[in-house]
Coordinates of C-alpha atoms in Angstrom, one line a residue:
M1 CA 22.1 -19.7 3.2
M2 CA 25.1 -17.8 1.8
K3 CA 24.4 -19.3 -1.7
K4 CA 20.8 -17.9 -1.5
Y5 CA 21.9 -14.4 -0.6
T6 CA 24.5 -14.5 -3.4
L7 CA 21.7 -15.3 -5.8
I8 CA 19.7 -12.4 -4.4
L9 CA 22.5 -9.9 -4.8
L10 CA 23.4 -11.1 -8.3
S11 CA 19.7 -10.8 -9.3
L12 CA 19.5 -7.2 -7.9
L13 CA 22.8 -6.2 -9.7
L14 CA 21.6 -7.7 -13.0
F15 CA 18.2 -5.9 -12.8
N16 CA 19.6 -2.5 -11.9
S17 CA 22.2 -2.8 -14.7
C18 CA 19.4 -3.1 -17.3
S19 CA 18.6 0.0 -19.5
D20 CA 15.2 1.5 -19.6
E21 CA 14.7 -0.2 -23.0
N22 CA 15.3 -3.6 -21.5
H23 CA 13.3 -2.8 -18.4
N24 CA 10.0 -3.3 -20.2
N25 CA 10.9 -6.8 -21.5
E26 CA 8.7 -9.7 -20.5
I27 CA 9.6 -11.2 -17.2
T28 CA 11.1 -14.6 -18.1
S29 CA 10.3 -17.8 -16.3
S30 CA 13.0 -19.5 -14.3
A31 CA 14.7 -22.6 -15.7
V32 CA 15.2 -24.0 -12.2
D33 CA 13.5 -27.3 -11.3
C34 CA 10.7 -26.1 -9.0
S35 CA 9.0 -29.5 -8.5
E36 CA 10.2 -29.2 -4.8
I37 CA 11.0 -25.9 -3.1
T38 CA 14.3 -25.9 -1.2
A39 CA 16.5 -23.3 0.4
E40 CA 18.6 -23.3 -2.7
N41 CA 15.8 -22.7 -5.2
S42 CA 13.1 -20.9 -3.2
D43 CA 13.8 -17.5 -4.6
E44 CA 13.7 -18.7 -8.1
C45 CA 10.5 -20.8 -7.6
I46 CA 8.4 -18.7 -5.3
R47 CA 6.6 -15.8 -7.0
L48 CA 5.4 -12.6 -5.3
N49 CA 1.8 -13.8 -5.5
H50 CA 2.8 -17.0 -3.6
I51 CA 3.4 -15.1 -0.4
Q52 CA 1.2 -13.3 2.1
V53 CA 2.3 -10.1 4.0
L54 CA 0.8 -7.6 6.4
G55 CA 0.0 -4.0 5.4
T56 CA -1.3 -1.0 7.2
H57 CA -4.4 1.1 6.5
N58 CA -3.8 4.8 6.2
S59 CA -0.2 4.0 7.0
Y60 CA 0.8 7.7 7.7
K61 CA -2.0 8.5 10.1
L62 CA -1.7 10.0 13.6
K63 CA -4.5 10.4 16.2
P64 CA -6.5 13.7 16.2
H65 CA -5.2 16.3 18.6
P66 CA -7.0 15.7 22.0
E67 CA -7.9 19.4 22.4
L68 CA -9.6 19.2 19.0
V69 CA -11.5 16.1 20.0
T70 CA -12.8 17.9 23.1
Q71 CA -13.9 21.0 21.2
I72 CA -15.6 19.3 18.3
N73 CA -17.4 16.9 20.6
E74 CA -19.5 19.9 21.7
Y75 CA -21.0 20.0 18.2
V76 CA -20.8 16.3 17.1
D77 CA -20.3 14.0 20.1
G78 CA -18.1 10.9 19.3
W79 CA -17.1 12.2 15.9
S80 CA -13.5 10.9 16.3
R81 CA -14.4 7.4 17.4
N82 CA -13.6 5.8 14.0
I83 CA -10.4 7.8 13.4
D84 CA -8.9 7.3 16.9
Y85 CA -6.0 5.2 15.7
E86 CA -2.4 5.9 14.5
H87 CA 0.7 4.2 13.1
R88 CA 4.4 4.4 13.7
P89 CA 6.6 6.2 11.2
L90 CA 6.9 4.2 8.0
A91 CA 10.5 3.1 8.5
E92 CA 9.6 1.7 12.0
Q93 CA 6.7 -0.2 10.5
L94 CA 9.1 -1.7 7.9
G95 CA 11.9 -2.4 10.3
D96 CA 10.2 -3.2 13.6
L97 CA 6.8 -4.6 12.6
G98 CA 7.5 -6.3 9.3
I99 CA 5.0 -4.3 7.3
R100 CA 5.3 -4.8 3.6
Q101 CA 2.3 -2.9 2.2
F102 CA 1.3 0.7 2.7
E103 CA -1.6 3.0 1.9
L104 CA -1.0 6.7 1.3
D105 CA -3.8 9.2 0.7
V106 CA -2.9 12.2 -1.4
F107 CA -4.4 15.6 -2.1
A108 CA -3.4 17.8 -5.0
D109 CA -1.8 21.2 -4.1
T110 CA -0.7 22.8 -7.3
A111 CA 0.3 26.2 -5.9
G112 CA 1.4 25.1 -2.4
G113 CA 0.1 26.1 0.9
L114 CA -3.5 24.8 0.5
F115 CA -3.2 22.7 3.6
S116 CA -0.7 24.8 5.6
E117 CA -3.4 26.1 8.0
P118 CA -5.7 23.2 9.0
A119 CA -8.8 24.7 10.7
G120 CA -8.5 22.0 13.4
A121 CA -4.9 22.9 14.1
L122 CA -5.8 26.5 14.5
L123 CA -8.7 25.7 16.8
A124 CA -6.6 23.3 19.0
G125 CA -3.3 25.3 18.9
D126 CA -1.6 22.3 17.2
E127 CA 1.5 24.2 16.3
E128 CA 3.4 21.2 14.9
F129 CA 1.0 21.1 12.0
L130 CA 0.7 24.8 11.3
Y131 CA 2.7 26.5 8.6
A132 CA 5.0 23.6 8.0
E133 CA 7.7 24.4 5.5
E134 CA 7.1 21.4 3.2
M135 CA 3.4 22.1 3.1
A136 CA 4.0 25.5 1.6
E137 CA 5.6 23.9 -1.5
P138 CA 3.5 22.7 -4.5
G139 CA 3.1 18.9 -4.7
L140 CA 0.9 16.1 -3.4
K141 CA 0.1 16.3 0.3
V142 CA -0.5 13.2 2.5
L143 CA -3.4 13.4 5.0
H144 CA -6.5 11.5 5.8
G145 CA -8.9 14.4 5.7
Q146 CA -8.6 18.2 5.4
D147 CA -8.8 20.3 8.5
L148 CA -9.9 17.7 11.0
D149 CA -7.9 14.5 10.4
Y150 CA -4.8 16.3 9.1
R151 CA -2.1 14.9 11.4
T152 CA 0.4 12.7 9.6
S153 CA 3.9 11.2 10.2
C154 CA 5.0 12.4 6.7
M155 CA 3.4 15.4 5.1
T156 CA 4.1 14.9 1.4
L157 CA 4.1 12.0 -1.0
I158 CA 7.8 12.8 -1.7
S159 CA 8.7 12.7 2.0
C160 CA 6.8 9.5 2.6
L161 CA 8.3 7.7 -0.4
S162 CA 11.8 9.0 0.5
E163 CA 11.5 7.4 3.9
I164 CA 10.5 4.1 2.3
R165 CA 13.4 4.4 -0.2
E166 CA 16.0 5.0 2.4
W167 CA 14.9 1.9 4.4
S168 CA 14.7 -0.1 1.2
Q169 CA 18.3 0.9 0.1
A170 CA 19.5 -0.1 3.6
N171 CA 17.7 -3.5 3.4
P172 CA 18.1 -4.5 -0.3
S173 CA 17.0 -8.1 0.1
H174 CA 13.5 -7.2 1.5
F175 CA 10.4 -8.7 0.0
P176 CA 8.7 -6.5 -2.6
L177 CA 6.8 -3.5 -1.1
F178 CA 3.3 -2.8 -2.3
I179 CA 2.2 0.9 -2.0
M180 CA -1.4 1.9 -2.6
I181 CA -2.1 5.5 -3.3
E182 CA -5.6 7.0 -3.0
A183 CA -6.3 10.4 -4.7
K184 CA -8.6 12.4 -2.5
D185 CA -10.7 15.4 -3.6
G186 CA -14.0 15.0 -1.7
L187 CA -15.9 18.0 -0.4
M188 CA -16.7 18.1 3.4
E189 CA -19.7 19.7 5.1
D190 CA -18.7 22.3 7.7
R191 CA -18.7 21.0 11.3
G192 CA -19.2 23.4 14.2
P193 CA -16.5 26.0 13.9
I194 CA -14.6 24.0 11.2
Q195 CA -14.9 25.3 7.7
F196 CA -13.3 22.8 5.4
T197 CA -10.8 23.6 2.7
K198 CA -12.1 22.9 -0.8
P199 CA -9.7 20.4 -2.3
I200 CA -8.5 20.5 -5.9
A201 CA -10.4 18.0 -8.1
F202 CA -8.0 15.5 -9.7
T203 CA -7.7 15.6 -13.5
D204 CA -5.9 13.1 -15.7
E205 CA -2.9 15.3 -15.7
L206 CA -2.8 15.5 -11.9
L207 CA -3.3 11.8 -11.6
H208 CA -0.4 11.1 -14.0
G209 CA 1.6 13.5 -11.8
I210 CA 1.6 10.8 -9.1
D211 CA 3.9 8.9 -11.4
D212 CA 6.1 11.9 -11.7
E213 CA 6.6 12.2 -8.0
I214 CA 7.3 8.5 -7.7
R215 CA 10.0 8.8 -10.4
A216 CA 11.5 11.7 -8.5
V217 CA 12.2 9.3 -5.6
F218 CA 12.7 5.8 -7.1
D219 CA 14.8 4.8 -10.1
V220 CA 12.8 2.9 -12.7
G221 CA 14.9 -0.2 -11.9
Q222 CA 13.6 -0.3 -8.4
I223 CA 9.9 -0.4 -9.5
I224 CA 7.9 -3.4 -10.7
T225 CA 5.6 -1.8 -13.3
P226 CA 2.5 -3.0 -15.3
D227 CA 4.8 -3.0 -18.4
D228 CA 7.2 -5.3 -16.6
V229 CA 4.5 -7.8 -15.8
R230 CA 2.6 -7.5 -19.1
G231 CA 5.8 -8.0 -21.2
S232 CA 4.9 -9.1 -24.7
F233 CA 1.4 -10.2 -23.9
A234 CA -1.5 -8.2 -25.3
T235 CA -3.0 -7.4 -21.8
L236 CA -1.9 -7.5 -18.2
E237 CA -4.6 -10.1 -17.4
E238 CA -3.3 -12.4 -20.1
A239 CA 0.2 -12.1 -18.7
V240 CA -0.9 -12.8 -15.2
R241 CA -2.9 -15.8 -16.1
T242 CA -0.3 -17.2 -18.5
S243 CA 3.2 -16.2 -17.3
G244 CA 2.5 -15.1 -13.8
W245 CA 4.2 -12.6 -11.5
P246 CA 7.9 -12.0 -10.9
T247 CA 9.8 -14.5 -8.7
L248 CA 11.2 -13.4 -5.4
A249 CA 14.7 -13.4 -7.0
D250 CA 13.4 -10.8 -9.5
S251 CA 11.4 -8.7 -7.0
R252 CA 13.5 -8.4 -3.8
G253 CA 14.5 -4.9 -2.9
K254 CA 11.8 -3.4 -5.2
V255 CA 8.5 -1.6 -4.9
M256 CA 5.3 -1.6 -6.8
F257 CA 2.4 0.8 -6.7
A258 CA -1.4 0.7 -7.2
L259 CA -4.1 3.3 -7.4
D260 CA -6.6 2.7 -4.6
N261 CA -9.4 4.6 -6.4
T262 CA -11.9 3.1 -8.8
G263 CA -14.6 4.8 -10.8
R264 CA -13.8 8.3 -12.1
H265 CA -10.3 8.5 -10.8
K266 CA -9.3 5.2 -12.4
D267 CA -10.8 6.2 -15.7
L268 CA -8.9 9.4 -15.7
Y269 CA -5.6 7.6 -14.8
L270 CA -6.2 5.3 -17.7
S271 CA -6.8 8.2 -20.1
G272 CA -4.3 8.0 -22.9
N273 CA -2.9 4.7 -21.6
P274 CA -5.8 2.2 -21.5
N275 CA -3.5 -0.8 -21.0
L276 CA -1.4 1.0 -18.4
E277 CA 1.4 1.6 -21.0
N278 CA 4.3 3.5 -19.4
R279 CA 2.3 4.0 -16.2
L280 CA 3.6 3.1 -12.7
L281 CA 0.4 2.3 -10.9
F282 CA -1.5 -0.9 -11.2
V283 CA -5.3 -0.3 -11.0
S284 CA -8.0 -2.4 -9.3
S285 CA -9.7 -4.2 -12.1
E286 CA -12.1 -7.2 -12.3
P287 CA -11.2 -10.3 -14.3
G288 CA -12.1 -9.7 -17.9
E289 CA -10.7 -6.1 -17.9
P290 CA -7.4 -5.8 -19.8
T291 CA -5.8 -4.1 -16.8
A292 CA -6.8 -6.9 -14.4
G293 CA -3.9 -8.0 -12.3
F294 CA -4.5 -6.4 -8.9
I295 CA -7.9 -6.3 -7.2
K296 CA -8.9 -4.4 -4.1
M297 CA -11.5 -6.5 -2.2
N298 CA -11.8 -4.9 1.2
N299 CA -14.9 -6.7 2.5
V300 CA -13.6 -10.2 3.2
I301 CA -16.8 -11.1 5.1
D302 CA -18.9 -10.9 1.9
L303 CA -16.1 -11.6 -0.6
G304 CA -14.0 -14.3 1.1
E305 CA -14.8 -17.1 -1.4
K306 CA -14.4 -14.8 -4.4
I307 CA -11.0 -13.7 -3.1
K308 CA -9.9 -17.4 -3.0
E309 CA -11.1 -17.8 -6.5
Y310 CA -9.3 -14.7 -7.8
T311 CA -6.0 -15.4 -6.0
A312 CA -6.1 -19.0 -7.3
A313 CA -6.4 -17.6 -10.8
G314 CA -3.2 -15.6 -10.4
F315 CA -4.4 -12.2 -9.3
L316 CA -3.0 -10.1 -6.5
V317 CA -5.6 -9.1 -3.9
R318 CA -5.6 -6.7 -1.0
T319 CA -8.2 -7.1 1.8
R320 CA -8.7 -5.7 5.3
S321 CA -8.6 -7.6 8.6
D322 CA -10.4 -4.9 10.5
I323 CA -12.4 -1.7 10.1
P324 CA -11.4 1.4 12.1
T325 CA -11.4 0.6 15.8
E326 CA -14.4 -1.8 15.6
E327 CA -12.5 -5.1 16.1
A328 CA -9.9 -3.3 18.2
R329 CA -12.6 -2.4 20.7
S330 CA -14.6 -5.6 20.6
G331 CA -11.8 -8.2 20.1
D332 CA -13.8 -9.9 17.4
T333 CA -11.4 -11.9 15.2
T334 CA -13.9 -13.0 12.5
R335 CA -12.8 -10.6 9.8
R336 CA -9.1 -11.1 10.6
D337 CA -9.3 -14.9 10.4
L338 CA -11.2 -14.8 7.2
A339 CA -8.7 -12.4 5.7
L340 CA -5.7 -14.6 6.6
E341 CA -7.3 -17.7 5.2
S342 CA -8.6 -16.0 2.0
G343 CA -5.3 -16.1 0.1
A344 CA -5.2 -12.3 -0.3
Q345 CA -1.6 -11.4 -0.6
F346 CA -1.9 -8.1 1.3
I347 CA -3.7 -8.1 4.6
S348 CA -4.2 -4.5 5.7
T349 CA -4.7 -3.7 9.4
D350 CA -4.6 -0.8 11.8
Y351 CA -3.3 -3.2 14.6
P352 CA 0.0 -4.9 13.8
E353 CA 0.5 -4.2 17.5
E354 CA -2.0 -5.1 20.3
S355 CA -5.0 -2.9 20.4
P356 CA -4.9 -0.1 23.1
Y357 CA -8.5 -0.7 24.0
G358 CA -7.9 -3.7 26.2
S359 CA -9.5 -6.3 23.8
G360 CA -6.2 -8.0 23.0
Y361 CA -6.9 -7.7 19.3
I362 CA -3.8 -7.9 17.1
V363 CA -3.0 -9.1 13.6
T364 CA 0.0 -11.2 12.9
L365 CA 0.9 -13.9 10.2
P366 CA 0.3 -17.4 11.7
G367 CA 3.5 -19.5 11.6
A368 CA 5.6 -16.8 9.9
E369 CA 9.3 -16.6 10.7
S370 CA 9.8 -13.5 8.6
P371 CA 7.6 -10.6 7.3
A372 CA 6.0 -13.1 4.8
R373 CA 4.5 -16.6 5.0
C374 CA 3.5 -19.1 2.3
N375 CA 0.2 -18.0 0.9
P376 CA -2.5 -20.5 2.1
I377 CA -4.2 -20.6 -1.4
T378 CA -1.5 -19.9 -4.0
A379 CA 1.8 -21.1 -2.7
P380 CA 3.4 -24.3 -4.1
D381 CA 2.7 -27.4 -2.0
S382 CA 6.3 -27.7 -0.9
C383 CA 6.6 -24.0 0.2
E384 CA 7.6 -23.8 3.9
N385 CA 7.6 -20.6 5.9
E386 CA 11.2 -21.2 7.1
L387 CA 12.3 -20.9 3.4
L388 CA 11.1 -17.3 3.4
D389 CA 13.5 -14.8 4.9
E390 CA 15.1 -11.5 4.1

């Protein structure tokens, strides 16, 4: 075991000593004999698409204020049913629950203060979320929805990422962290006494600004980027299908990012960089697109067999094991079980701890002895869960 951790530390030191110029070189294949996975060679032979980890959906989210629920129910009864869930602070999810994938929703706030006075907080007297100092500054704000579902464990993208970075630096041998970012700018219809704040529409410049805020927190050597994976191949898809993803030795202690949005936001993000050149976020792309590498496939009930096909072909997939509060209330494990057996590398849930609704619903990795297990579709035949540790 000491030999294994020595290899991990040497790999981290070597990676962080590389210059920015070398950072974009093609990830090289290991020369280690991987015909059989052992404790000595597992980090050099197991790649990040060979494992499966748990993530959380709307990872920053807190429950709506109870007084707000009471007041708005007078106008729309049961409006909060599907958002009546919450998560621990990000560092606790990492350290106590073994979460290795997050989802963060961001709103643009170019002048600062756009979300400093949530209408729901004013109505409910929720003083903790009124006039917060960090909400007054320009920058990307993290919340599920303006004015009603505004309560969050970290208010800005910078503060959320800083919390993750501090935990990562204290635990440098952790499995790679996958962080999805959704750009939000949807309009909401007024509800009862709530008049919704009009969000700022994302432009290509504002979407590229997500990269700037990530760079303000993480050094480039801590990030696995599309350029890293593409290397000298013409496209990311070609690289993934031909060379594959980094090994655990090359990816421990690092983070990678993906844009949750498709459609207009994805097109804007790719503006000027159609092959993700010099960008930090992977984008969800179907096989055949040059940017294909990561694919968001949330509906495992309809797409389970397709997920198996795509992961077997080398792609990274995120799916969901539950939809807000439904399985948590009913105890139905159909979606969860399909997600776990699908081969999706990232299984996103709102219930890494037992449901508070009395159904017993919970999502854990079967047979895992650490925050990861051997992927049931993509892992080498000789991969054993006990070989995966941090």
